Short mmCIF file of C-alpha atoms in Angstrom, two decimals:
data_model
loop_
_atom_site.label_atom_id
_atom_site.label_comp_id
_atom_site.label_asym_id
_atom_site.label_seq_id
_atom_site.Cartn_x
_atom_site.Cartn_y
_atom_site.Cartn_z
CA GLN A 277 -10.18 14.14 9.78
CA ILE A 278 -7.53 11.47 9.38
CA THR A 279 -4.14 12.49 8.05
CA LEU A 280 -0.71 10.91 7.87
CA LYS A 281 2.55 12.56 6.86
CA GLU A 282 5.97 11.10 6.29
CA SER A 283 9.16 12.99 7.12
CA GLY A 284 12.86 12.30 7.02
CA PRO A 285 16.00 12.87 4.98
CA THR A 286 15.78 13.24 1.24
CA LEU A 287 19.31 11.97 0.63
CA VAL A 288 21.13 9.15 2.37
CA LYS A 289 24.52 7.63 1.60
CA PRO A 290 24.94 3.91 0.90
CA THR A 291 25.52 1.75 4.00
CA GLN A 292 23.95 4.40 6.24
CA THR A 293 20.77 3.98 8.27
CA LEU A 294 17.58 5.62 7.04
CA THR A 295 15.08 6.84 9.62
CA LEU A 296 11.60 7.93 8.55
CA THR A 297 8.82 9.24 10.75
CA CYS A 298 5.09 8.98 10.14
CA THR A 299 3.12 11.58 12.06
CA PHE A 300 -0.61 11.08 12.06
CA SER A 301 -3.77 12.67 13.38
CA GLY A 302 -7.44 11.78 13.62
CA PHE A 303 -6.83 8.37 15.21
CA SER A 304 -4.73 6.84 17.96
CA LEU A 305 -2.32 3.92 17.97
CA SER A 306 -3.48 3.14 21.48
CA THR A 307 -6.91 2.20 20.14
CA THR A 308 -7.51 -1.52 19.85
CA GLY A 309 -7.25 -2.74 16.29
CA VAL A 310 -5.31 0.18 14.83
CA GLY A 311 -2.13 -0.31 12.85
CA VAL A 312 0.22 1.83 10.75
CA GLY A 313 2.08 0.31 7.85
CA TRP A 314 4.83 1.37 5.47
CA ILE A 315 4.84 0.86 1.71
CA ARG A 316 7.49 2.10 -0.70
CA GLN A 317 7.65 2.77 -4.43
CA PRO A 318 10.88 3.10 -6.40
CA PRO A 319 10.66 5.75 -9.13
CA GLY A 320 8.53 4.44 -11.98
CA LYS A 321 8.02 1.09 -10.28
CA ALA A 322 5.43 -0.77 -8.27
CA LEU A 323 4.35 -0.50 -4.67
CA GLU A 324 6.09 -2.78 -2.18
CA TRP A 325 4.69 -3.53 1.28
CA LEU A 326 7.36 -3.22 3.97
CA ALA A 327 5.99 -3.51 7.49
CA VAL A 328 3.15 -2.75 9.91
CA ILE A 329 2.94 -2.05 13.64
CA TYR A 330 -0.20 -2.40 15.75
CA TRP A 331 -1.67 -0.89 18.86
CA ASN A 332 -0.43 -3.83 20.91
CA ASP A 333 3.17 -3.50 19.60
CA ASP A 334 2.74 -6.52 17.33
CA THR A 335 5.02 -5.85 14.37
CA ARG A 336 5.27 -7.65 11.04
CA TYR A 337 7.91 -7.24 8.36
CA SER A 338 8.29 -8.20 4.72
CA PRO A 339 10.28 -11.45 4.78
CA SER A 340 12.66 -10.15 2.12
CA LEU A 341 13.61 -7.07 4.16
CA GLN A 342 13.02 -8.23 7.71
CA SER A 343 16.65 -8.19 8.73
CA ARG A 344 17.03 -4.51 7.83
CA LEU A 345 13.75 -3.03 9.06
CA THR A 346 12.65 -1.87 12.48
CA LEU A 347 9.34 -0.24 13.39
CA THR A 348 8.64 1.60 16.61
CA LYS A 349 5.79 3.75 17.82
CA ASP A 350 5.38 6.70 20.14
CA THR A 351 1.72 6.77 21.05
CA SER A 352 1.96 10.06 22.93
CA LYS A 353 3.35 11.81 19.85
CA ASN A 354 1.13 9.98 17.34
CA GLN A 355 4.23 8.83 15.49
CA VAL A 356 5.60 5.67 13.95
CA VAL A 357 9.29 5.43 13.06
CA LEU A 358 10.70 3.18 10.34
CA THR A 359 14.40 2.40 10.37
CA VAL A 360 16.15 0.84 7.39
CA THR A 361 19.74 -0.20 7.96
CA ASN A 362 22.58 -0.56 5.47
CA VAL A 363 20.77 1.25 2.65
CA ASP A 364 21.66 0.74 -1.00
CA PRO A 365 20.73 2.70 -4.12
CA VAL A 366 17.95 0.15 -4.74
CA ASP A 367 16.29 1.52 -1.60
CA THR A 368 15.69 4.80 -3.43
CA ALA A 369 11.93 5.21 -3.35
CA THR A 370 8.95 7.19 -2.18
CA TYR A 371 8.05 5.86 1.23
CA TYR A 372 4.39 5.94 2.28
CA CYS A 373 2.79 5.28 5.63
CA ALA A 374 -0.82 4.15 5.77
CA ARG A 375 -3.42 3.15 8.33
CA ARG A 376 -4.95 -0.26 8.77
CA THR A 377 -7.66 -1.10 11.29
CA THR A 378 -8.46 -4.69 12.16
CA PRO A 379 -10.54 -6.63 11.29
CA ASN A 380 -10.17 -4.87 7.94
CA TYR A 381 -7.56 -6.14 5.51
CA TYR A 382 -6.71 -3.00 3.60
CA PHE A 383 -4.98 0.34 4.07
CA ASP A 384 -7.60 3.06 4.04
CA PHE A 385 -5.71 6.31 4.62
CA TRP A 386 -2.30 7.10 3.17
CA GLY A 387 0.28 9.80 3.64
CA GLN A 388 1.52 11.90 0.74
CA GLY A 389 4.82 10.03 0.62
CA ALA A 390 8.46 11.02 1.14
CA LEU A 391 11.06 10.55 -1.57
CA VAL A 392 14.36 9.21 -0.33
CA THR A 393 17.39 8.97 -2.59
CA VAL A 394 20.29 6.73 -1.71
CA SER A 395 23.43 7.97 -3.36
CA SER A 396 27.01 8.75 -2.53
CA GLN B 272 6.26 -13.78 -1.23
CA SER B 273 6.39 -12.66 -4.87
CA ALA B 274 4.58 -9.68 -6.32
CA LEU B 275 1.18 -10.36 -7.81
CA THR B 276 1.05 -10.38 -11.62
CA GLN B 277 -0.81 -7.61 -13.41
CA PRO B 278 -0.77 -6.60 -17.07
CA ARG B 279 1.58 -3.70 -17.62
CA SER B 280 -1.03 -1.66 -19.44
CA VAL B 281 -4.64 -1.61 -20.58
CA SER B 282 -6.56 0.94 -22.56
CA GLY B 283 -10.08 1.84 -23.51
CA SER B 284 -12.16 4.63 -24.98
CA PRO B 285 -14.45 6.85 -22.93
CA GLY B 286 -17.65 5.03 -22.07
CA GLN B 287 -16.14 1.59 -22.60
CA SER B 288 -15.25 -0.98 -19.96
CA VAL B 289 -11.84 -2.38 -19.12
CA THR B 290 -10.76 -5.21 -16.86
CA ILE B 291 -7.46 -5.48 -15.03
CA SER B 292 -6.38 -8.88 -13.79
CA CYS B 293 -4.28 -9.70 -10.75
CA THR B 294 -2.86 -13.21 -10.45
CA GLY B 295 -1.36 -14.63 -7.32
CA THR B 296 -1.21 -17.99 -5.61
CA SER B 297 -3.22 -20.04 -3.18
CA SER B 298 -1.16 -18.42 -0.42
CA ASP B 299 -2.47 -14.94 -1.15
CA VAL B 300 -5.21 -14.14 -3.70
CA GLY B 301 -6.60 -17.64 -3.78
CA GLY B 302 -6.42 -18.16 -0.05
CA TYR B 303 -8.28 -15.11 1.20
CA ASN B 304 -11.11 -12.83 0.14
CA TYR B 305 -8.97 -9.86 1.07
CA VAL B 306 -7.97 -8.34 -2.25
CA SER B 307 -7.95 -4.57 -2.46
CA TRP B 308 -7.37 -2.23 -5.38
CA TYR B 309 -5.69 1.16 -5.35
CA GLN B 310 -5.74 3.96 -7.90
CA GLN B 311 -2.67 6.16 -8.19
CA HIS B 312 -2.47 9.31 -10.26
CA PRO B 313 1.01 10.62 -11.14
CA GLY B 314 2.75 12.13 -8.15
CA LYS B 315 -0.09 11.24 -5.80
CA ALA B 316 -0.60 8.73 -3.03
CA PRO B 317 -2.58 5.56 -3.76
CA LYS B 318 -6.31 5.72 -3.15
CA LEU B 319 -8.38 2.75 -2.02
CA MET B 320 -10.98 1.85 -4.65
CA ILE B 321 -12.08 -1.68 -3.78
CA TYR B 322 -11.60 -3.84 -0.70
CA ASP B 323 -12.46 -7.41 0.27
CA VAL B 324 -12.53 -8.34 -3.44
CA ASN B 325 -15.74 -6.49 -4.31
CA LYS B 326 -16.66 -3.84 -1.74
CA TRP B 327 -16.62 -0.09 -2.23
CA PRO B 328 -15.26 2.45 0.23
CA SER B 329 -17.47 5.46 0.74
CA GLY B 330 -17.24 7.87 -2.17
CA VAL B 331 -16.00 5.44 -4.82
CA PRO B 332 -18.41 5.18 -7.77
CA ASP B 333 -19.93 1.82 -8.55
CA ARG B 334 -18.42 2.03 -12.02
CA PHE B 335 -15.52 0.28 -10.29
CA SER B 336 -16.19 -3.35 -9.44
CA GLY B 337 -14.12 -6.28 -8.29
CA SER B 338 -14.28 -10.03 -8.52
CA LYS B 339 -12.18 -13.10 -7.94
CA SER B 340 -11.89 -16.59 -9.36
CA GLY B 341 -9.33 -18.95 -7.96
CA ASN B 342 -5.96 -17.27 -7.76
CA THR B 343 -6.95 -14.36 -10.01
CA ALA B 344 -8.74 -11.19 -8.97
CA SER B 345 -10.07 -8.61 -11.40
CA LEU B 346 -10.97 -4.94 -11.36
CA THR B 347 -13.50 -3.78 -13.93
CA ILE B 348 -14.05 -0.14 -14.70
CA SER B 349 -17.17 0.61 -16.70
CA GLY B 350 -18.16 3.85 -18.35
CA LEU B 351 -14.54 4.92 -18.65
CA GLN B 352 -13.83 8.56 -17.98
CA ALA B 353 -10.74 10.63 -18.63
CA GLY B 354 -10.13 10.96 -14.91
CA ASP B 355 -9.83 7.18 -14.59
CA GLU B 356 -6.49 7.32 -16.38
CA ALA B 357 -4.03 6.27 -13.69
CA ASP B 358 -2.00 3.37 -12.40
CA TYR B 359 -3.90 0.61 -10.61
CA TYR B 360 -2.45 -1.76 -8.05
CA CYS B 361 -3.96 -4.85 -6.53
CA CYS B 362 -3.01 -5.93 -3.04
CA SER B 363 -3.70 -9.19 -1.26
CA TYR B 364 -3.44 -10.35 2.31
CA ALA B 365 -0.91 -13.18 2.43
CA GLY B 366 -1.45 -14.53 5.91
CA THR B 367 0.25 -13.83 9.28
CA TYR B 368 -0.33 -10.10 8.86
CA LEU B 369 1.68 -9.90 5.63
CA TRP B 370 0.62 -8.18 2.43
CA VAL B 371 1.72 -8.34 -1.19
CA PHE B 372 1.12 -5.84 -3.99
CA GLY B 373 0.82 -6.34 -7.70
CA GLY B 374 3.21 -4.92 -10.25
CA GLY B 375 0.75 -2.23 -11.29
CA THR B 376 -1.22 -1.56 -14.46
CA LYS B 377 -1.26 1.68 -16.38
CA LEU B 378 -4.73 2.53 -17.64
CA THR B 379 -4.87 4.77 -20.68
CA VAL B 380 -8.15 6.36 -21.71
CA LEU B 381 -7.92 6.85 -25.45
#
């Protein structure tokens, strides 16, 4: 059974750094072709793709947010960590992690999401 | 990399069919046959409904179908049911391992 779960702070102050962890089970990020991505959704708004990291450490970021995002993985813990620097209230959103496996071009399993509010 | 364009809302009566469009550019929708569709009920995570324009994941009924023409992809839901009421998002591969989502469409079953 494949599961993913996001965890992290629910409230972050503007200009701070947000760190979110995706803990997954049922697959391994050391398996060729596997990737874990992050997608966020501001309250009442659309989904926005943020980034993805692959088994071989290849990492891709949304061009509009690239300078503020960092993805790392800990294969032994089955975790992926997303860091967002210099947060602003517009970063308030539910953050989802999801799995992608090459050569597929979709995200097949998603976490339940973690709501993060940026406010002073 | 701009969001794909979807109608804000569509509606239909039970048993009817509705179609949701998703318009992009030649750099995303038009350039690849890698459009996927996600269903999202309130407070829930998105669920994959269609991938590679017109393929079904296991467990998704064939009442959901996808197509593409040029830079526009479409999701058609036939035999509408009350449980289909949700938000629907298209997503397209945009090259170099980048993805772009649509703005979302709220489906109301009358």
